[in-house]
Amino acid sequence: MNDRDSTGCEEPAAAALRPPRRHGLGTTAVHAATAPGRVQGACVTPIFQAATFAFEGTEDGYHAVRYTRCNNNPTQLALAAQLAALEGAEAALPLASGMAAISSTLLHLLEPGAHVLVPSSTYGGTHDLLASLLRRWGVSASAVGPDSGPREWEAMLQPGKTRVFYVEALSNPLVQIMDLRAVVAFARRHGLVSIIDATFTTPLNLRPLELGFDVVLHSATKYLSGHSDVIAGVVAGSSELVEGVKATANLLGPSIDPHAAFLVSRGLRTLALRVVRQNSNALELARFLARSPKVLRVHHPGLEASPYHQRAQALFANGGCGGVFSFELADGVDAAETLLKGLRLALVAPSLGGVETLVTRPATTSHAGLSPSEREAAGISDGLIRVAVGIEDTADLLADFGTALAGV
Ligand SMILES: *Cc1c(COP(=O)(O)O)cnc(C)c1O
């Protein structure tokens, strides 16, 4: 073995990115990080905190240059292998943020004049990307509702222009679920690239590539890293697609720093444990709140009463719906503010997917940019509270919310 093999510095072939045989996701999360090769026998891939590397190739020209902006640093490649294995993808590309993954993917796939189908409730950054920057570059978008179907989508198609059907696995903050199988079938029938932002479901709860999606995106800032201490994103799909996005990202420059890549890789090792706990914490807390006479409505697709319950059962592995849900109190905004002030464990903060429970009132945070009537049209009342549960003991979470509710 020469040095390059033992440091895993050679860019691994797509086949080597996949685990040799199919293990469970918990096992894959632990072992895939060292799949490209162990360095000096270390059980974790070290942080190659290096911007550049000695030039060894002569024939490959530019492709032989190893430079961290070009996403071929060994720490970046080890994380790419781990992510591809978890997603069951031919290839994956970690980048500096979820928005870097989303913008690099859309800029790779679209050109002036192109048109996109996108959910009406899409993540704020994605909405703004399409509504401002991409619009300036001549890309247009049509908004599809959570309960829409092929008939509505057909009416929005712009033949020869519509290129991408972009969806999210669960909407924020009402956790609605689109008919994802119908999205894939429609995209195939009309030659569209199907893209799903699966940040809320993780590879544990949803298997988008097995459903037939072409591209999976994540904000790895959330569940994948899992500790609210790093900003990162990922694109996964076919080698051809990922290579194309990588070429675009290499020009835009949002490569992931090796230290951030290391943190995501470390977080991923415990993904399976964390998500199982968050699935059950969120469902238990949602059931607890639904029993209170002070609570008007709970939005959680794991509840039998949810209009999205059937879809969740059909699409999500073991019915796991993730750690995010929302609810409304009977007494509206003032009661919601009192409840937030009464919480001792749960922290009032945006974001989700970390080990600690976070709560927000979307009308004042993620959806503050909408007018009250736009929020109402989207079903987001001013008193709505979003909960992103962590991995605390379930009994402690129920007690925290119980105490806060008693003070309302
Ligand atoms: C947070 C988030 C993003 C953006 O990710 P960043 O890492 O903050 O850039 C995109 N999509 C969803 C669903 C998110 O929750």
Coordinates of C-alpha atoms and ligand atoms in Angstrom, one line a residue:
M1 CA 0.0 0.0 0.0
N2 CA 1.4 3.4 -0.9
D3 CA 0.9 6.5 1.2
R4 CA -2.0 7.7 -0.9
D5 CA -4.0 4.6 -0.4
S6 CA -3.4 4.5 3.4
T7 CA -4.5 8.1 3.9
G8 CA -7.5 7.6 1.7
C9 CA -6.3 10.6 -0.3
E10 CA -7.3 9.1 -3.7
E11 CA -10.7 10.2 -4.6
P12 CA -12.8 7.0 -4.0
A13 CA -14.6 5.5 -7.0
A14 CA -18.4 5.7 -6.7
A15 CA -18.7 2.0 -6.0
A16 CA -16.3 2.3 -3.1
L17 CA -18.6 4.9 -1.6
R18 CA -21.3 2.2 -1.0
P19 CA -20.9 -0.2 1.9
P20 CA -19.8 -3.6 0.8
R21 CA -23.2 -5.1 1.8
R22 CA -26.3 -3.7 3.2
H23 CA -26.2 -3.2 7.0
G24 CA -28.8 -1.5 9.1
L25 CA -28.6 2.3 9.2
G26 CA -27.3 2.4 12.7
T27 CA -24.3 0.3 11.7
T28 CA -23.8 2.2 8.5
A29 CA -23.8 5.5 10.4
V30 CA -20.9 4.3 12.6
H31 CA -18.8 2.5 10.0
A32 CA -19.2 4.3 6.7
A33 CA -17.1 7.3 7.9
T34 CA -13.9 5.2 7.5
A35 CA -15.0 3.4 4.4
P36 CA -12.5 5.2 2.1
G37 CA -9.6 4.0 4.3
R38 CA -8.2 4.3 7.8
V39 CA -5.4 6.8 8.3
Q40 CA -2.6 5.3 10.4
G41 CA -5.2 2.9 11.8
A42 CA -7.2 5.7 13.5
C43 CA -10.8 4.7 14.2
V44 CA -12.0 8.1 13.0
T45 CA -11.0 10.0 9.9
P46 CA -8.9 12.9 11.2
I47 CA -9.4 16.6 10.4
F48 CA -7.2 17.4 7.4
Q49 CA -7.0 21.1 8.2
A50 CA -5.2 21.8 5.0
A51 CA -6.1 24.1 2.2
T52 CA -3.8 22.5 -0.4
F53 CA -1.9 19.3 -1.0
A54 CA 1.4 18.3 -2.7
F55 CA 0.8 17.9 -6.4
E56 CA 1.2 14.3 -7.4
G57 CA -0.6 13.8 -10.7
T58 CA 0.7 14.9 -14.1
E59 CA -1.7 13.3 -16.6
D60 CA -5.1 14.3 -15.1
G61 CA -4.2 18.0 -15.2
Y62 CA -6.5 20.1 -13.1
H63 CA -8.4 17.1 -11.7
A64 CA -5.2 15.9 -10.0
V65 CA -5.1 19.1 -8.0
R66 CA -6.2 18.6 -4.4
Y67 CA -7.5 21.8 -3.0
T68 CA -10.1 22.2 -0.3
R69 CA -12.4 24.5 -2.2
C70 CA -12.7 21.8 -4.9
N71 CA -14.3 19.5 -2.3
N72 CA -11.6 16.8 -2.5
N73 CA -10.0 17.2 0.9
P74 CA -9.9 13.7 2.6
T75 CA -12.1 14.8 5.5
Q76 CA -14.7 16.1 3.1
L77 CA -14.4 12.8 1.1
A78 CA -14.8 10.7 4.2
L79 CA -18.0 12.6 5.1
A80 CA -19.2 12.3 1.5
A81 CA -18.8 8.5 1.7
Q82 CA -20.7 8.3 5.0
L83 CA -23.6 10.5 3.7
A84 CA -23.9 8.5 0.4
A85 CA -24.0 5.2 2.4
L86 CA -26.7 6.5 4.7
E87 CA -28.8 7.9 1.9
G88 CA -28.2 4.8 -0.3
A89 CA -26.9 7.1 -3.0
E90 CA -24.2 6.6 -5.6
A91 CA -22.7 9.8 -4.4
A92 CA -23.0 12.7 -2.0
L93 CA -21.5 16.1 -1.6
P94 CA -21.3 17.9 1.8
L95 CA -21.3 21.7 1.6
A96 CA -21.0 24.7 3.9
S97 CA -24.7 25.0 4.6
G98 CA -28.1 23.7 3.7
M99 CA -28.6 26.8 1.6
A100 CA -25.3 26.1 -0.2
A101 CA -26.6 22.6 -1.1
I102 CA -30.0 24.1 -2.3
S103 CA -28.6 27.0 -4.3
S104 CA -25.7 25.0 -5.9
T105 CA -28.2 22.3 -7.0
L106 CA -30.7 24.7 -8.4
L107 CA -28.0 26.8 -10.2
H108 CA -26.6 23.6 -11.7
L109 CA -29.9 22.4 -13.0
L110 CA -31.6 25.7 -14.1
E111 CA -30.9 28.4 -16.8
P112 CA -32.6 31.6 -17.7
G113 CA -36.2 30.9 -18.8
A114 CA -36.5 27.8 -16.7
H115 CA -39.5 27.2 -14.5
V116 CA -39.8 25.3 -11.2
L117 CA -42.7 23.8 -9.2
V118 CA -42.2 24.4 -5.5
P119 CA -44.3 24.1 -2.3
S120 CA -46.2 27.2 -1.2
S121 CA -44.9 26.5 2.3
T122 CA -41.2 26.0 1.3
Y123 CA -38.3 26.9 3.7
G124 CA -37.8 30.7 3.9
G125 CA -34.3 30.7 2.4
T126 CA -35.4 28.5 -0.5
H127 CA -38.5 30.7 -1.1
D128 CA -36.3 33.9 -1.1
L129 CA -33.7 32.3 -3.4
L130 CA -36.4 31.6 -6.0
A131 CA -38.3 34.9 -5.4
S132 CA -35.2 37.2 -5.5
L133 CA -31.9 35.9 -6.8
L134 CA -33.1 33.2 -9.2
R135 CA -35.9 35.5 -10.4
R136 CA -33.3 38.1 -11.4
W137 CA -31.6 35.4 -13.4
G138 CA -34.8 34.7 -15.3
V139 CA -36.0 31.6 -13.4
S140 CA -39.7 31.5 -12.5
A141 CA -41.6 29.3 -9.9
S142 CA -45.1 28.2 -9.3
A143 CA -46.3 27.3 -5.8
V144 CA -48.0 24.0 -5.2
G145 CA -50.2 23.4 -2.1
P146 CA -49.7 20.5 0.3
D147 CA -53.0 18.8 -0.8
S148 CA -52.6 19.5 -4.5
G149 CA -52.3 16.6 -7.1
P150 CA -51.4 15.9 -10.7
R151 CA -54.4 17.9 -12.1
E152 CA -53.3 21.1 -10.4
W153 CA -49.6 20.5 -11.3
E154 CA -50.5 19.8 -14.9
A155 CA -52.2 23.2 -15.1
M156 CA -49.0 24.9 -13.9
L157 CA -46.6 23.1 -16.3
Q158 CA -44.8 25.3 -18.8
P159 CA -43.9 22.9 -21.6
G160 CA -40.2 23.0 -22.5
K161 CA -39.5 25.3 -19.5
T162 CA -40.5 23.4 -16.4
R163 CA -37.4 21.6 -15.3
V164 CA -37.6 20.8 -11.6
F165 CA -40.3 19.6 -9.2
Y166 CA -38.9 20.6 -5.8
V167 CA -40.6 19.5 -2.6
E168 CA -40.0 19.1 1.2
A169 CA -40.6 15.9 3.1
L170 CA -42.5 17.7 5.9
S171 CA -43.7 21.3 5.7
N172 CA -42.8 23.8 8.3
P173 CA -44.4 24.4 10.8
L174 CA -47.6 22.5 10.1
V175 CA -45.8 19.2 9.2
Q176 CA -48.0 18.6 6.2
I177 CA -47.0 15.7 3.8
M178 CA -47.4 16.0 0.1
D179 CA -48.3 12.9 -2.0
L180 CA -44.6 12.1 -2.6
R181 CA -45.2 9.0 -4.7
A182 CA -47.4 11.1 -7.0
V183 CA -44.7 13.8 -7.2
V184 CA -42.1 11.2 -8.4
A185 CA -44.5 9.7 -10.9
F186 CA -45.5 13.2 -12.2
A187 CA -41.9 14.3 -12.5
R188 CA -40.9 11.1 -14.4
R189 CA -43.9 11.5 -16.8
H190 CA -43.0 15.0 -17.6
G191 CA -39.2 14.7 -17.7
L192 CA -38.6 16.9 -14.6
V193 CA -35.8 16.5 -12.1
S194 CA -37.4 15.6 -8.7
I195 CA -35.7 17.1 -5.7
I196 CA -36.6 16.7 -2.1
D197 CA -35.4 18.6 0.9
A198 CA -35.5 15.8 3.5
T199 CA -34.0 17.8 6.4
F200 CA -37.0 17.1 8.7
T201 CA -37.1 13.3 8.1
T202 CA -33.5 12.3 7.9
P203 CA -32.4 9.1 6.1
L204 CA -33.9 7.2 9.1
N205 CA -37.5 8.2 8.6
L206 CA -37.7 8.6 4.8
R207 CA -35.8 6.9 1.9
P208 CA -36.3 9.4 -0.9
L209 CA -34.1 7.7 -3.5
E210 CA -35.9 4.4 -3.0
L211 CA -39.2 6.3 -3.6
G212 CA -37.6 7.4 -6.9
F213 CA -36.5 11.0 -6.2
D214 CA -33.5 12.1 -8.3
V215 CA -31.9 14.3 -5.6
V216 CA -32.0 14.5 -1.8
L217 CA -31.0 17.7 0.0
H218 CA -30.5 18.2 3.7
S219 CA -29.6 21.0 6.0
A220 CA -27.0 19.0 8.0
T221 CA -27.1 21.8 10.5
K222 CA -30.2 20.1 11.9
Y223 CA -30.5 16.3 12.6
L224 CA -27.5 15.0 10.7
S225 CA -25.0 16.9 12.8
G226 CA -27.5 17.0 15.6
H227 CA -25.8 19.2 18.2
S228 CA -26.6 22.8 17.1
D229 CA -22.9 23.5 16.8
V230 CA -22.2 23.5 13.1
I231 CA -23.7 24.8 9.8
A232 CA -23.6 22.3 6.9
G233 CA -25.6 20.9 4.0
V234 CA -25.6 17.9 1.7
V235 CA -26.7 16.9 -1.8
A236 CA -27.1 13.2 -2.7
G237 CA -28.1 11.4 -5.8
S238 CA -26.5 9.8 -8.9
S239 CA -22.7 10.2 -9.5
E240 CA -23.5 12.2 -12.6
L241 CA -25.8 14.6 -10.8
V242 CA -23.5 15.1 -7.8
E243 CA -20.5 15.7 -10.1
G244 CA -22.5 18.4 -11.9
V245 CA -23.5 20.1 -8.6
K246 CA -19.9 19.8 -7.4
A247 CA -18.6 21.6 -10.5
T248 CA -21.0 24.4 -9.9
A249 CA -20.2 24.5 -6.1
N250 CA -16.5 24.6 -7.0
L251 CA -17.1 27.8 -8.8
L252 CA -19.4 29.4 -6.2
G253 CA -17.1 28.3 -3.4
P254 CA -19.3 27.0 -0.5
S255 CA -17.0 24.1 0.3
I256 CA -17.3 22.7 3.8
D257 CA -14.5 23.5 6.2
P258 CA -12.7 20.3 7.2
H259 CA -13.4 21.0 10.9
A260 CA -17.1 21.4 10.2
A261 CA -17.0 18.2 8.1
F262 CA -15.5 16.4 11.0
L263 CA -18.3 17.6 13.3
V264 CA -21.0 16.5 10.9
S265 CA -19.3 13.1 10.6
R266 CA -19.1 12.7 14.4
G267 CA -22.8 13.7 14.8
L268 CA -23.9 11.2 12.1
R269 CA -22.5 8.3 14.1
T270 CA -25.3 8.7 16.7
L271 CA -28.0 9.7 14.2
A272 CA -30.0 6.5 14.5
L273 CA -30.1 6.7 18.3
R274 CA -31.1 10.4 18.3
V275 CA -33.8 10.2 15.7
V276 CA -35.5 7.2 17.3
R277 CA -35.6 9.1 20.6
Q278 CA -36.8 12.3 18.9
N279 CA -39.6 10.4 17.0
S280 CA -40.9 9.1 20.3
N281 CA -40.4 12.3 22.3
A282 CA -42.3 14.3 19.8
L283 CA -45.2 11.8 19.5
E284 CA -45.5 11.5 23.3
L285 CA -45.5 15.2 23.8
A286 CA -48.0 15.8 21.0
R287 CA -50.3 13.2 22.6
F288 CA -49.9 14.8 26.0
L289 CA -50.7 18.3 24.6
A290 CA -53.7 17.0 22.6
R291 CA -55.3 15.7 25.9
S292 CA -55.2 19.2 27.5
P293 CA -58.4 21.3 27.3
K294 CA -56.2 24.4 27.0
V295 CA -54.9 23.1 23.6
L296 CA -57.0 23.9 20.6
R297 CA -55.2 21.9 18.0
V298 CA -52.0 19.8 17.6
H299 CA -50.4 19.3 14.2
H300 CA -48.4 16.0 14.2
P301 CA -48.9 13.4 11.4
G302 CA -48.3 10.6 13.9
L303 CA -51.6 11.4 15.6
E304 CA -54.5 9.3 14.3
A305 CA -56.6 12.5 14.0
S306 CA -54.1 14.1 11.6
P307 CA -55.2 14.4 7.9
Y308 CA -51.7 13.3 7.0
H309 CA -51.6 10.2 9.2
Q310 CA -52.2 7.8 6.4
R311 CA -49.4 9.3 4.3
A312 CA -47.1 9.2 7.3
Q313 CA -47.8 5.6 7.8
A314 CA -47.3 4.7 4.2
L315 CA -44.2 6.8 3.6
F316 CA -42.2 7.0 6.8
A317 CA -40.1 4.1 8.1
N318 CA -41.8 2.7 11.2
G319 CA -44.2 5.6 11.1
G320 CA -41.4 7.9 12.5
C321 CA -42.4 11.5 11.9
G322 CA -39.3 13.3 13.3
G323 CA -39.0 15.7 16.1
V324 CA -40.9 18.7 14.9
F325 CA -44.6 19.5 15.4
S326 CA -46.8 22.5 16.2
F327 CA -49.8 23.3 18.3
E328 CA -52.2 26.1 19.1
L329 CA -53.6 27.1 22.5
A330 CA -57.3 27.9 22.9
D331 CA -56.5 31.4 24.2
G332 CA -54.3 32.5 21.3
V333 CA -51.2 34.8 21.3
D334 CA -51.1 35.9 24.9
A335 CA -51.5 32.4 26.2
A336 CA -48.7 31.2 23.8
E337 CA -46.3 33.9 25.1
T338 CA -47.1 32.9 28.7
L339 CA -46.5 29.3 27.9
L340 CA -43.1 30.1 26.3
K341 CA -42.1 32.1 29.3
G342 CA -43.1 29.2 31.6
L343 CA -40.8 26.6 30.0
R344 CA -37.7 25.8 31.9
L345 CA -36.0 23.0 29.8
A346 CA -37.2 24.0 26.3
L347 CA -35.3 27.0 24.9
V348 CA -37.0 29.6 22.8
A349 CA -34.8 29.6 19.7
P350 CA -35.1 29.0 15.9
S351 CA -33.7 25.8 14.3
L352 CA -34.3 22.2 15.0
G353 CA -32.7 18.8 15.1
G354 CA -30.3 19.3 18.0
V355 CA -30.2 17.3 21.2
E356 CA -32.0 20.1 23.1
T357 CA -35.7 21.0 22.8
L358 CA -36.3 24.3 21.0
V359 CA -39.6 26.2 20.7
T360 CA -40.6 29.2 18.5
R361 CA -43.7 31.2 17.6
P362 CA -43.4 31.1 13.8
A363 CA -45.4 34.4 13.4
T364 CA -42.5 36.2 15.1
T365 CA -39.6 34.1 13.6
S366 CA -39.7 32.0 10.5
H367 CA -42.9 33.5 9.1
A368 CA -42.5 37.1 10.4
G369 CA -41.9 38.2 6.8
L370 CA -45.4 37.3 5.8
S371 CA -48.4 39.7 6.4
P372 CA -51.0 38.5 8.9
S373 CA -53.4 37.7 6.0
E374 CA -50.7 35.7 4.2
R375 CA -50.0 33.8 7.4
E376 CA -53.7 33.1 7.8
A377 CA -53.9 31.8 4.3
A378 CA -51.0 29.5 5.0
G379 CA -52.9 28.2 8.2
I380 CA -50.3 29.7 10.5
S381 CA -52.1 31.5 13.4
D382 CA -50.3 34.1 15.4
G383 CA -50.5 31.9 18.5
L384 CA -49.1 28.8 16.8
I385 CA -46.1 27.3 18.7
R386 CA -43.6 25.1 16.9
V387 CA -41.7 22.5 19.0
A388 CA -38.5 20.8 17.9
V389 CA -37.9 18.1 20.5
G390 CA -34.4 17.0 21.6
I391 CA -33.3 13.8 23.3
E392 CA -34.2 14.7 26.9
D393 CA -36.0 12.1 29.0
T394 CA -39.7 12.0 27.9
A395 CA -41.0 12.4 31.4
D396 CA -39.0 15.6 32.0
L397 CA -40.3 17.1 28.7
L398 CA -43.9 16.3 29.6
A399 CA -43.4 17.8 33.1
D400 CA -41.8 21.0 31.6
F401 CA -44.7 21.5 29.2
G402 CA -47.2 20.5 31.9
T403 CA -46.0 23.1 34.4
A404 CA -45.9 25.8 31.7
L405 CA -49.4 24.9 30.6
A406 CA -50.7 25.0 34.1
G407 CA -49.6 28.7 34.3
V408 CA -51.6 29.7 31.2
Ligands
LIG1 C1 -32.5 25.0 8.1 C2 -33.1 24.5 6.8 C3 -32.5 24.8 5.6 C4 -31.3 25.7 5.4 O1 -30.2 25.1 6.0 P1 -28.9 26.0 6.6 O2 -28.0 24.9 7.0 O3 -29.4 26.9 7.6 O4 -28.4 26.7 5.4 C5 -33.1 24.3 4.4 N1 -34.2 23.5 4.5 C6 -34.8 23.2 5.7 C7 -36.0 22.4 5.7 C8 -34.3 23.7 6.9 O5 -34.9 23.4 8.0

